[in-house]
Amino acid sequence: MKNFVFAMMAACSIFGASAQDLHGISLNAPSKQCGTDVMTAFANRQSCRSYADKELSLQQLSDLLWAANGVNRPEKGMRTAPSALNYQDVDIYVCTAKGAYLYDAKANKLVPVTAEDLRKDVAKGQDFAAVAPVSLVLVSDLSKMRGGDTPQNRLTGALDAGIVSQNISIACAGMGLATVPRGTMDKEVLAQKLKLKATQVPFLNHPVGFAK
Ligand SMILES: Cc1cc2nc3c(=O)[nH]c(=O)nc-3n(C[C@H](O)[C@H](O)[C@H](O)COP(=O)(O)O)c2cc1C
């Protein structure tokens, strides 16, 4: 029944027909044949600071999140992005006009977090970032690392987030999507509104959409 609800929501639109209540969204299986070859993606990668008012399809969002940090070896639960000591500390929060979700890579689902549009909090004065239909916030959970919140583990979290960020940049370039890696964001407000634990640190974000 739960899967049926997820499927119905996905069939209506990516982010559901009603803005009142936020529902979970089942993502599609990644279409591993889509996009350019990897060298063309590198040739096309660039930062974009002007976005069209156009939504991503469910398939595009599914493909992008899988490329960013999805499960690519299900038998071992391993991910498309490497992480130090396989900590798998980086979570991706997906901020949209309808609300914010946590990407559950293992279940291939978006888990609802808040019905509020947090893209302005992510943009923090860089208005172009709030125009993009999706903002991905990369958060490292230091509690997944041996020793917890230490200066060394904060560095490790930043490195792991940087690798996910580069996956996003190259995937966007290959898929014809536009993005820019950003360190700017209102971290305190986002920590509160995304209900982050004290050990969860937002390091980077990516507005994603179509170049205007
Ligand atoms: C760690 C990091 C943080 C960044 N933060 C921002 C930012 O807050 N705002 C922004 O507009 N661009 C940001 N950028 C994008 C850089 O300005 C951009 O990558 C650089 O100017 C080179 O341009 P290119 O990406 O088109 O090659 C950031 C890039 C990195 C790697």
GROMACS .gro file of N, CA, C and O in nm, residues 69-178:
model
  440
   69ASN      N    1   2.520   1.016  -0.532
   69ASN     CA    2   2.561   0.932  -0.418
   69ASN      C    3   2.466   0.813  -0.400
   69ASN      O    4   2.431   0.777  -0.288
   70GLY      N    5   2.426   0.755  -0.513
   70GLY     CA    6   2.335   0.642  -0.506
   70GLY      C    7   2.408   0.511  -0.479
   70GLY      O    8   2.531   0.508  -0.465
   71VAL      N    9   2.332   0.405  -0.470
   71VAL     CA   10   2.390   0.272  -0.447
   71VAL      C   11   2.419   0.209  -0.583
   71VAL      O   12   2.329   0.188  -0.663
   72ASN      N   13   2.548   0.183  -0.610
   72ASN     CA   14   2.585   0.124  -0.740
   72ASN      C   15   2.629  -0.022  -0.729
   72ASN      O   16   2.650  -0.089  -0.828
   73ARG      N   17   2.647  -0.071  -0.604
   73ARG     CA   18   2.679  -0.212  -0.581
   73ARG      C   19   2.588  -0.262  -0.468
   73ARG      O   20   2.629  -0.272  -0.352
   74PRO      N   21   2.461  -0.291  -0.506
   74PRO     CA   22   2.360  -0.321  -0.403
   74PRO      C   23   2.397  -0.438  -0.315
   74PRO      O   24   2.360  -0.439  -0.196
   75GLU      N   25   2.469  -0.534  -0.369
   75GLU     CA   26   2.503  -0.652  -0.288
   75GLU      C   27   2.589  -0.615  -0.167
   75GLU      O   28   2.587  -0.683  -0.065
   76LYS      N   29   2.664  -0.503  -0.180
   76LYS     CA   30   2.747  -0.458  -0.067
   76LYS      C   31   2.700  -0.325  -0.010
   76LYS      O   32   2.761  -0.273   0.084
   77GLY      N   33   2.599  -0.265  -0.069
   77GLY     CA   34   2.550  -0.134  -0.024
   77GLY      C   35   2.648  -0.022  -0.052
   77GLY      O   36   2.646   0.081   0.018
   78MET      N   37   2.733  -0.040  -0.154
   78MET     CA   38   2.835   0.062  -0.184
   78MET      C   39   2.778   0.170  -0.276
   78MET      O   40   2.676   0.150  -0.341
   79ARG      N   41   2.846   0.285  -0.281
   79ARG     CA   42   2.789   0.406  -0.340
   79ARG      C   43   2.865   0.456  -0.462
   79ARG      O   44   2.983   0.423  -0.480
   80THR      N   45   2.799   0.541  -0.542
   80THR     CA   46   2.865   0.601  -0.659
   80THR      C   47   2.976   0.697  -0.617
   80THR      O   48   3.069   0.721  -0.694
   81ALA      N   49   2.966   0.757  -0.498
   81ALA     CA   50   3.072   0.845  -0.447
   81ALA      C   51   3.154   0.770  -0.343
   81ALA      O   52   3.097   0.712  -0.250
   82PRO      N   53   3.287   0.773  -0.356
   82PRO     CA   54   3.369   0.715  -0.249
   82PRO      C   55   3.360   0.800  -0.123
   82PRO      O   56   3.328   0.919  -0.131
   83SER      N   57   3.388   0.738  -0.007
   83SER     CA   58   3.394   0.816   0.117
   83SER      C   59   3.505   0.757   0.203
   83SER      O   60   3.534   0.638   0.195
   84ALA      N   61   3.565   0.841   0.285
   84ALA     CA   62   3.676   0.797   0.370
   84ALA      C   63   3.630   0.680   0.457
   84ALA      O   64   3.524   0.689   0.522
   85LEU      N   65   3.708   0.573   0.456
   85LEU     CA   66   3.678   0.454   0.536
   85LEU      C   67   3.537   0.400   0.510
   85LEU      O   68   3.478   0.336   0.596
   86ASN      N   69   3.484   0.432   0.392
   86ASN     CA   70   3.346   0.395   0.358
   86ASN      C   71   3.247   0.439   0.467
   86ASN      O   72   3.152   0.367   0.499
   87TYR      N   73   3.270   0.560   0.521
   87TYR     CA   74   3.181   0.611   0.624
   87TYR      C   75   3.040   0.637   0.570
   87TYR      O   76   2.943   0.636   0.647
   88GLN      N   77   3.031   0.669   0.440
   88GLN     CA   78   2.900   0.703   0.379
   88GLN      C   79   2.831   0.809   0.463
   88GLN      O   80   2.713   0.796   0.501
   89ASP      N   81   2.906   0.915   0.493
   89ASP     CA   82   2.858   1.018   0.585
   89ASP      C   83   2.777   1.128   0.519
   89ASP      O   84   2.713   1.207   0.588
   90VAL      N   85   2.778   1.132   0.385
   90VAL     CA   86   2.714   1.246   0.317
   90VAL      C   87   2.570   1.215   0.281
   90VAL      O   88   2.541   1.119   0.209
   91ASP      N   89   2.479   1.296   0.335
   91ASP     CA   90   2.337   1.290   0.299
   91ASP      C   91   2.305   1.406   0.206
   91ASP      O   92   2.364   1.514   0.216
   92ILE      N   93   2.208   1.382   0.118
   92ILE     CA   94   2.164   1.487   0.026
   92ILE      C   95   2.020   1.526   0.061
   92ILE      O   96   1.930   1.441   0.060
   93TYR      N   97   2.001   1.654   0.092
   93TYR     CA   98   1.867   1.709   0.113
   93TYR      C   99   1.824   1.778  -0.015
   93TYR      O  100   1.901   1.853  -0.075
   94VAL      N  101   1.702   1.750  -0.057
   94VAL     CA  102   1.650   1.797  -0.186
   94VAL      C  103   1.546   1.905  -0.158
   94VAL      O  104   1.436   1.876  -0.111
   95CYS      N  105   1.582   2.032  -0.184
   95CYS     CA  106   1.493   2.144  -0.154
   95CYS      C  107   1.422   2.189  -0.281
   95CYS      O  108   1.487   2.216  -0.383
   96THR      N  109   1.289   2.197  -0.274
   96THR     CA  110   1.207   2.234  -0.390
   96THR      C  111   1.101   2.336  -0.345
   96THR      O  112   1.089   2.364  -0.225
   97ALA      N  113   1.024   2.384  -0.442
   97ALA     CA  114   0.917   2.479  -0.409
   97ALA      C  115   0.815   2.417  -0.314
   97ALA      O  116   0.754   2.486  -0.232
   98LYS      N  117   0.794   2.286  -0.325
   98LYS     CA  118   0.692   2.218  -0.244
   98LYS      C  119   0.741   2.179  -0.105
   98LYS      O  120   0.661   2.147  -0.018
   99GLY      N  121   0.873   2.177  -0.086
   99GLY     CA  122   0.926   2.138   0.043
   99GLY      C  123   1.063   2.073   0.028
   99GLY      O  124   1.120   2.070  -0.081
  100ALA      N  125   1.112   2.019   0.140
  100ALA     CA  126   1.245   1.958   0.140
  100ALA      C  127   1.235   1.811   0.177
  100ALA      O  128   1.152   1.771   0.260
  101TYR      N  129   1.320   1.731   0.115
  101TYR     CA  130   1.321   1.586   0.133
  101TYR      C  131   1.464   1.540   0.161
  101TYR      O  132   1.561   1.604   0.120
  102LEU      N  133   1.476   1.425   0.226
  102LEU     CA  134   1.604   1.357   0.241
  102LEU      C  135   1.611   1.244   0.138
  102LEU      O  136   1.516   1.165   0.126
  103TYR      N  137   1.720   1.240   0.062
  103TYR     CA  138   1.740   1.131  -0.034
  103TYR      C  139   1.783   1.006   0.042
  103TYR      O  140   1.889   1.003   0.104
  104ASP      N  141   1.697   0.904   0.039
  104ASP     CA  142   1.729   0.774   0.097
  104ASP      C  143   1.782   0.688  -0.017
  104ASP      O  144   1.706   0.633  -0.096
  105ALA      N  145   1.915   0.678  -0.024
  105ALA     CA  146   1.978   0.610  -0.139
  105ALA      C  147   1.946   0.461  -0.141
  105ALA      O  148   1.923   0.404  -0.247
  106LYS      N  149   1.943   0.400  -0.024
  106LYS     CA  150   1.921   0.254  -0.020
  106LYS      C  151   1.779   0.219  -0.065
  106LYS      O  152   1.758   0.124  -0.140
  107ALA      N  153   1.680   0.296  -0.022
  107ALA     CA  154   1.541   0.272  -0.060
  107ALA      C  155   1.506   0.337  -0.194
  107ALA      O  156   1.399   0.314  -0.248
  108ASN      N  157   1.596   0.422  -0.246
  108ASN     CA  158   1.572   0.501  -0.368
  108ASN      C  159   1.442   0.580  -0.357
  108ASN      O  160   1.357   0.576  -0.444
  109LYS      N  161   1.432   0.654  -0.247
  109LYS     CA  162   1.312   0.734  -0.219
  109LYS      C  163   1.350   0.871  -0.167
  109LYS      O  164   1.461   0.889  -0.113
  110LEU      N  165   1.258   0.965  -0.179
  110LEU     CA  166   1.271   1.094  -0.112
  110LEU      C  167   1.182   1.090   0.012
  110LEU      O  168   1.061   1.066   0.002
  111VAL      N  169   1.243   1.113   0.125
  111VAL     CA  170   1.171   1.111   0.253
  111VAL      C  171   1.136   1.256   0.291
  111VAL      O  172   1.226   1.342   0.295
  112PRO      N  173   1.008   1.285   0.317
  112PRO     CA  174   0.971   1.424   0.348
  112PRO      C  175   1.035   1.475   0.476
  112PRO      O  176   1.043   1.402   0.575
  113VAL      N  177   1.080   1.601   0.472
  113VAL     CA  178   1.137   1.664   0.591
  113VAL      C  179   1.053   1.783   0.635
  113VAL      O  180   1.018   1.796   0.751
  114THR      N  181   1.021   1.871   0.540
  114THR     CA  182   0.938   1.988   0.572
  114THR      C  183   0.866   2.034   0.446
  114THR      O  184   0.920   2.022   0.335
  115ALA      N  185   0.745   2.087   0.464
  115ALA     CA  186   0.668   2.137   0.349
  115ALA      C  187   0.708   2.280   0.312
  115ALA      O  188   0.651   2.339   0.223
  116GLU      N  189   0.808   2.335   0.381
  116GLU     CA  190   0.851   2.472   0.351
  116GLU      C  191   0.952   2.474   0.234
  116GLU      O  192   1.036   2.385   0.223
  117ASP      N  193   0.942   2.577   0.153
  117ASP     CA  194   1.039   2.599   0.045
  117ASP      C  195   1.165   2.663   0.105
  117ASP      O  196   1.162   2.780   0.146
  118LEU      N  197   1.273   2.588   0.111
  118LEU     CA  198   1.395   2.637   0.177
  118LEU      C  199   1.498   2.692   0.078
  118LEU      O  200   1.611   2.725   0.116
  119ARG      N  201   1.458   2.705  -0.050
  119ARG     CA  202   1.558   2.745  -0.150
  119ARG      C  203   1.616   2.885  -0.122
  119ARG      O  204   1.733   2.909  -0.151
  120LYS      N  205   1.537   2.974  -0.061
  120LYS     CA  206   1.590   3.108  -0.028
  120LYS      C  207   1.695   3.098   0.084
  120LYS      O  208   1.791   3.174   0.085
  121ASP      N  209   1.673   3.007   0.178
  121ASP     CA  210   1.771   2.988   0.285
  121ASP      C  211   1.900   2.929   0.229
  121ASP      O  212   2.009   2.956   0.279
  122VAL      N  213   1.886   2.846   0.127
  122VAL     CA  214   2.006   2.792   0.061
  122VAL      C  215   2.073   2.903  -0.019
  122VAL      O  216   2.196   2.917  -0.017
  123ALA      N  217   1.995   2.983  -0.089
  123ALA     CA  218   2.051   3.088  -0.176
  123ALA      C  219   2.128   3.192  -0.095
  123ALA      O  220   2.234   3.239  -0.136
  124LYS      N  221   2.073   3.232   0.019
  124LYS     CA  222   2.133   3.331   0.109
  124LYS      C  223   2.188   3.454   0.034
  124LYS      O  224   2.308   3.482   0.039
  125GLY      N  225   2.099   3.519  -0.040
  125GLY     CA  226   2.139   3.643  -0.107
  125GLY      C  227   2.180   3.625  -0.253
  125GLY      O  228   2.175   3.720  -0.329
  126GLN      N  229   2.220   3.506  -0.293
  126GLN     CA  230   2.248   3.482  -0.435
  126GLN      C  231   2.116   3.438  -0.499
  126GLN      O  232   2.087   3.319  -0.511
  127ASP      N  233   2.037   3.537  -0.542
  127ASP     CA  234   1.897   3.512  -0.579
  127ASP      C  235   1.881   3.408  -0.690
  127ASP      O  236   1.780   3.337  -0.694
  128PHE      N  237   1.977   3.399  -0.780
  128PHE     CA  238   1.966   3.302  -0.889
  128PHE      C  239   1.947   3.160  -0.835
  128PHE      O  240   1.880   3.077  -0.897
  129ALA      N  241   2.005   3.134  -0.717
  129ALA     CA  242   2.001   2.997  -0.663
  129ALA      C  243   1.861   2.958  -0.618
  129ALA      O  244   1.828   2.840  -0.613
  130ALA      N  245   1.777   3.058  -0.586
  130ALA     CA  246   1.640   3.029  -0.543
  130ALA      C  247   1.547   3.011  -0.663
  130ALA      O  248   1.433   2.967  -0.647
  131VAL      N  249   1.594   3.046  -0.783
  131VAL     CA  250   1.513   3.030  -0.905
  131VAL      C  251   1.522   2.887  -0.957
  131VAL      O  252   1.426   2.833  -1.011
  132ALA      N  253   1.638   2.825  -0.940
  132ALA     CA  254   1.654   2.686  -0.986
  132ALA      C  255   1.549   2.598  -0.917
  132ALA      O  256   1.521   2.617  -0.798
  133PRO      N  257   1.488   2.503  -0.989
  133PRO     CA  258   1.378   2.424  -0.932
  133PRO      C  259   1.420   2.336  -0.813
  133PRO      O  260   1.336   2.304  -0.730
  134VAL      N  261   1.547   2.300  -0.811
  134VAL     CA  262   1.595   2.210  -0.705
  134VAL      C  263   1.724   2.265  -0.647
  134VAL      O  264   1.810   2.314  -0.721
  135SER      N  265   1.738   2.261  -0.515
  135SER     CA  266   1.867   2.286  -0.451
  135SER      C  267   1.904   2.164  -0.370
  135SER      O  268   1.828   2.120  -0.284
  136LEU      N  269   2.021   2.109  -0.400
  136LEU     CA  270   2.070   1.992  -0.326
  136LEU      C  271   2.166   2.039  -0.219
  136LEU      O  272   2.262   2.109  -0.249
  137VAL      N  273   2.140   2.004  -0.093
  137VAL     CA  274   2.226   2.044   0.018
  137VAL      C  275   2.301   1.920   0.066
  137VAL      O  276   2.240   1.818   0.101
  138LEU      N  277   2.434   1.930   0.066
  138LEU     CA  278   2.519   1.816   0.102
  138LEU      C  279   2.560   1.829   0.248
  138LEU      O  280   2.626   1.926   0.286
  139VAL      N  281   2.520   1.731   0.327
  139VAL     CA  282   2.538   1.734   0.472
  139VAL      C  283   2.618   1.612   0.515
  139VAL      O  284   2.581   1.498   0.482
  140SER      N  285   2.727   1.635   0.586
  140SER     CA  286   2.804   1.522   0.640
  140SER      C  287   2.763   1.496   0.784
  140SER      O  288   2.754   1.590   0.864
  141ASP      N  289   2.739   1.370   0.814
  141ASP     CA  290   2.704   1.332   0.952
  141ASP      C  291   2.828   1.278   1.021
  141ASP      O  292   2.868   1.162   0.999
  142LEU      N  293   2.889   1.363   1.106
  142LEU     CA  294   3.016   1.327   1.171
  142LEU      C  295   2.999   1.213   1.270
  142LEU      O  296   3.096   1.148   1.309
  143SER      N  297   2.875   1.186   1.311
  143SER     CA  298   2.853   1.076   1.407
  143SER      C  299   2.877   0.941   1.340
  143SER      O  300   2.889   0.839   1.407
  144LYS      N  301   2.885   0.939   1.206
  144LYS     CA  302   2.913   0.813   1.137
  144LYS      C  303   3.062   0.783   1.134
  144LYS      O  304   3.104   0.678   1.087
  145MET      N  305   3.143   0.879   1.182
  145MET     CA  306   3.289   0.861   1.180
  145MET      C  307   3.341   0.825   1.318
  145MET      O  308   3.287   0.873   1.418
  146ARG      N  309   3.449   0.747   1.320
  146ARG     CA  310   3.512   0.713   1.446
  146ARG      C  311   3.561   0.843   1.513
  146ARG      O  312   3.631   0.922   1.450
  147GLY      N  313   3.522   0.867   1.638
  147GLY     CA  314   3.565   0.988   1.709
  147GLY      C  315   3.463   1.100   1.705
  147GLY      O  316   3.475   1.197   1.779
  148GLY      N  317   3.364   1.091   1.614
  148GLY     CA  318   3.259   1.193   1.611
  148GLY      C  319   3.307   1.329   1.563
  148GLY      O  320   3.385   1.338   1.469
  149ASP      N  321   3.260   1.434   1.630
  149ASP     CA  322   3.285   1.571   1.585
  149ASP      C  323   3.424   1.618   1.629
  149ASP      O  324   3.441   1.677   1.736
  150THR      N  325   3.523   1.593   1.545
  150THR     CA  326   3.660   1.639   1.570
  150THR      C  327   3.702   1.724   1.451
  150THR      O  328   3.643   1.712   1.342
  151PRO      N  329   3.806   1.810   1.466
  151PRO     CA  330   3.853   1.889   1.351
  151PRO      C  331   3.892   1.801   1.232
  151PRO      O  332   3.861   1.832   1.117
  152GLN      N  333   3.958   1.688   1.258
  152GLN     CA  334   3.997   1.598   1.150
  152GLN      C  335   3.873   1.541   1.079
  152GLN      O  336   3.869   1.534   0.956
  153ASN      N  337   3.772   1.504   1.155
  153ASN     CA  338   3.652   1.449   1.092
  153ASN      C  339   3.573   1.556   1.018
  153ASN      O  340   3.506   1.526   0.918
  154ARG      N  341   3.581   1.681   1.063
  154ARG     CA  342   3.517   1.790   0.986
  154ARG      C  343   3.586   1.804   0.850
  154ARG      O  344   3.520   1.826   0.748
  155LEU      N  345   3.718   1.791   0.849
  155LEU     CA  346   3.791   1.795   0.721
  155LEU      C  347   3.750   1.677   0.633
  155LEU      O  348   3.724   1.693   0.513
  156THR      N  349   3.742   1.559   0.694
  156THR     CA  350   3.700   1.440   0.619
  156THR      C  351   3.559   1.459   0.562
  156THR      O  352   3.533   1.425   0.446
  157GLY      N  353   3.470   1.515   0.642
  157GLY     CA  354   3.333   1.539   0.594
  157GLY      C  355   3.331   1.635   0.477
  157GLY      O  356   3.257   1.616   0.379
  158ALA      N  357   3.416   1.738   0.484
  158ALA     CA  358   3.423   1.835   0.374
  158ALA      C  359   3.476   1.768   0.248
  158ALA      O  360   3.426   1.793   0.137
  159LEU      N  361   3.575   1.682   0.264
  159LEU     CA  362   3.630   1.611   0.147
  159LEU      C  363   3.525   1.519   0.087
  159LEU      O  364   3.506   1.516  -0.036
  160ASP      N  365   3.456   1.445   0.171
  160ASP     CA  366   3.353   1.352   0.120
  160ASP      C  367   3.240   1.430   0.050
  160ASP      O  368   3.191   1.388  -0.056
  161ALA      N  369   3.202   1.544   0.107
  161ALA     CA  370   3.098   1.626   0.043
  161ALA      C  371   3.149   1.681  -0.091
  161ALA      O  372   3.073   1.690  -0.188
  162GLY      N  373   3.278   1.716  -0.096
  162GLY     CA  374   3.335   1.768  -0.220
  162GLY      C  375   3.329   1.665  -0.332
  162GLY      O  376   3.307   1.700  -0.449
  163ILE      N  377   3.347   1.539  -0.296
  163ILE     CA  378   3.342   1.433  -0.399
  163ILE      C  379   3.199   1.416  -0.450
  163ILE      O  380   3.175   1.403  -0.570
  164VAL      N  381   3.102   1.419  -0.360
  164VAL     CA  382   2.962   1.412  -0.404
  164VAL      C  383   2.930   1.533  -0.492
  164VAL      O  384   2.863   1.522  -0.596
  165SER      N  385   2.983   1.648  -0.453
  165SER     CA  386   2.962   1.771  -0.531
  165SER      C  387   3.014   1.754  -0.673
  165SER      O  388   2.947   1.792  -0.771
  166GLN      N  389   3.131   1.696  -0.686
  166GLN     CA  390   3.186   1.680  -0.822
  166GLN      C  391   3.105   1.578  -0.902
  166GLN      O  392   3.085   1.596  -1.022
  167ASN      N  393   3.057   1.473  -0.836
  167ASN     CA  394   2.966   1.381  -0.906
  167ASN      C  395   2.847   1.457  -0.963
  167ASN      O  396   2.804   1.434  -1.077
  168ILE      N  397   2.793   1.548  -0.882
  168ILE     CA  398   2.676   1.626  -0.927
  168ILE      C  399   2.713   1.715  -1.046
  168ILE      O  400   2.640   1.720  -1.146
  169SER      N  401   2.827   1.782  -1.036
  169SER     CA  402   2.867   1.872  -1.146
  169SER      C  403   2.886   1.796  -1.276
  169SER      O  404   2.840   1.841  -1.382
  170ILE      N  405   2.953   1.682  -1.270
  170ILE     CA  406   2.980   1.606  -1.393
  170ILE      C  407   2.851   1.542  -1.445
  170ILE      O  408   2.826   1.539  -1.566
  171ALA      N  409   2.768   1.491  -1.353
  171ALA     CA  410   2.641   1.432  -1.397
  171ALA      C  411   2.555   1.538  -1.466
  171ALA      O  412   2.497   1.513  -1.572
  172CYS      N  413   2.547   1.657  -1.408
  172CYS     CA  414   2.467   1.764  -1.470
  172CYS      C  415   2.522   1.796  -1.609
  172CYS      O  416   2.445   1.810  -1.705
  173ALA      N  417   2.653   1.809  -1.619
  173ALA     CA  418   2.712   1.843  -1.750
  173ALA      C  419   2.679   1.735  -1.852
  173ALA      O  420   2.650   1.764  -1.968
  174GLY      N  421   2.681   1.609  -1.810
  174GLY     CA  422   2.652   1.499  -1.902
  174GLY      C  423   2.504   1.487  -1.936
  174GLY      O  424   2.468   1.439  -2.043
  175MET      N  425   2.418   1.533  -1.844
  175MET     CA  426   2.273   1.517  -1.863
  175MET      C  427   2.207   1.641  -1.922
  175MET      O  428   2.085   1.646  -1.933
  176GLY      N  429   2.286   1.744  -1.951
  176GLY     CA  430   2.227   1.867  -2.006
  176GLY      C  431   2.160   1.953  -1.900
  176GLY      O  432   2.079   2.040  -1.933
  177LEU      N  433   2.195   1.931  -1.774
  177LEU     CA  434   2.142   2.013  -1.665
  177LEU      C  435   2.247   2.117  -1.625
  177LEU      O  436   2.365   2.102  -1.655
  178ALA      N  437   2.200   2.221  -1.556
  178ALA     CA  438   2.289   2.328  -1.513
  178ALA      C  439   2.302   2.325  -1.361
  178ALA      O  440   2.206   2.295  -1.291
   0.00000   0.00000   0.00000
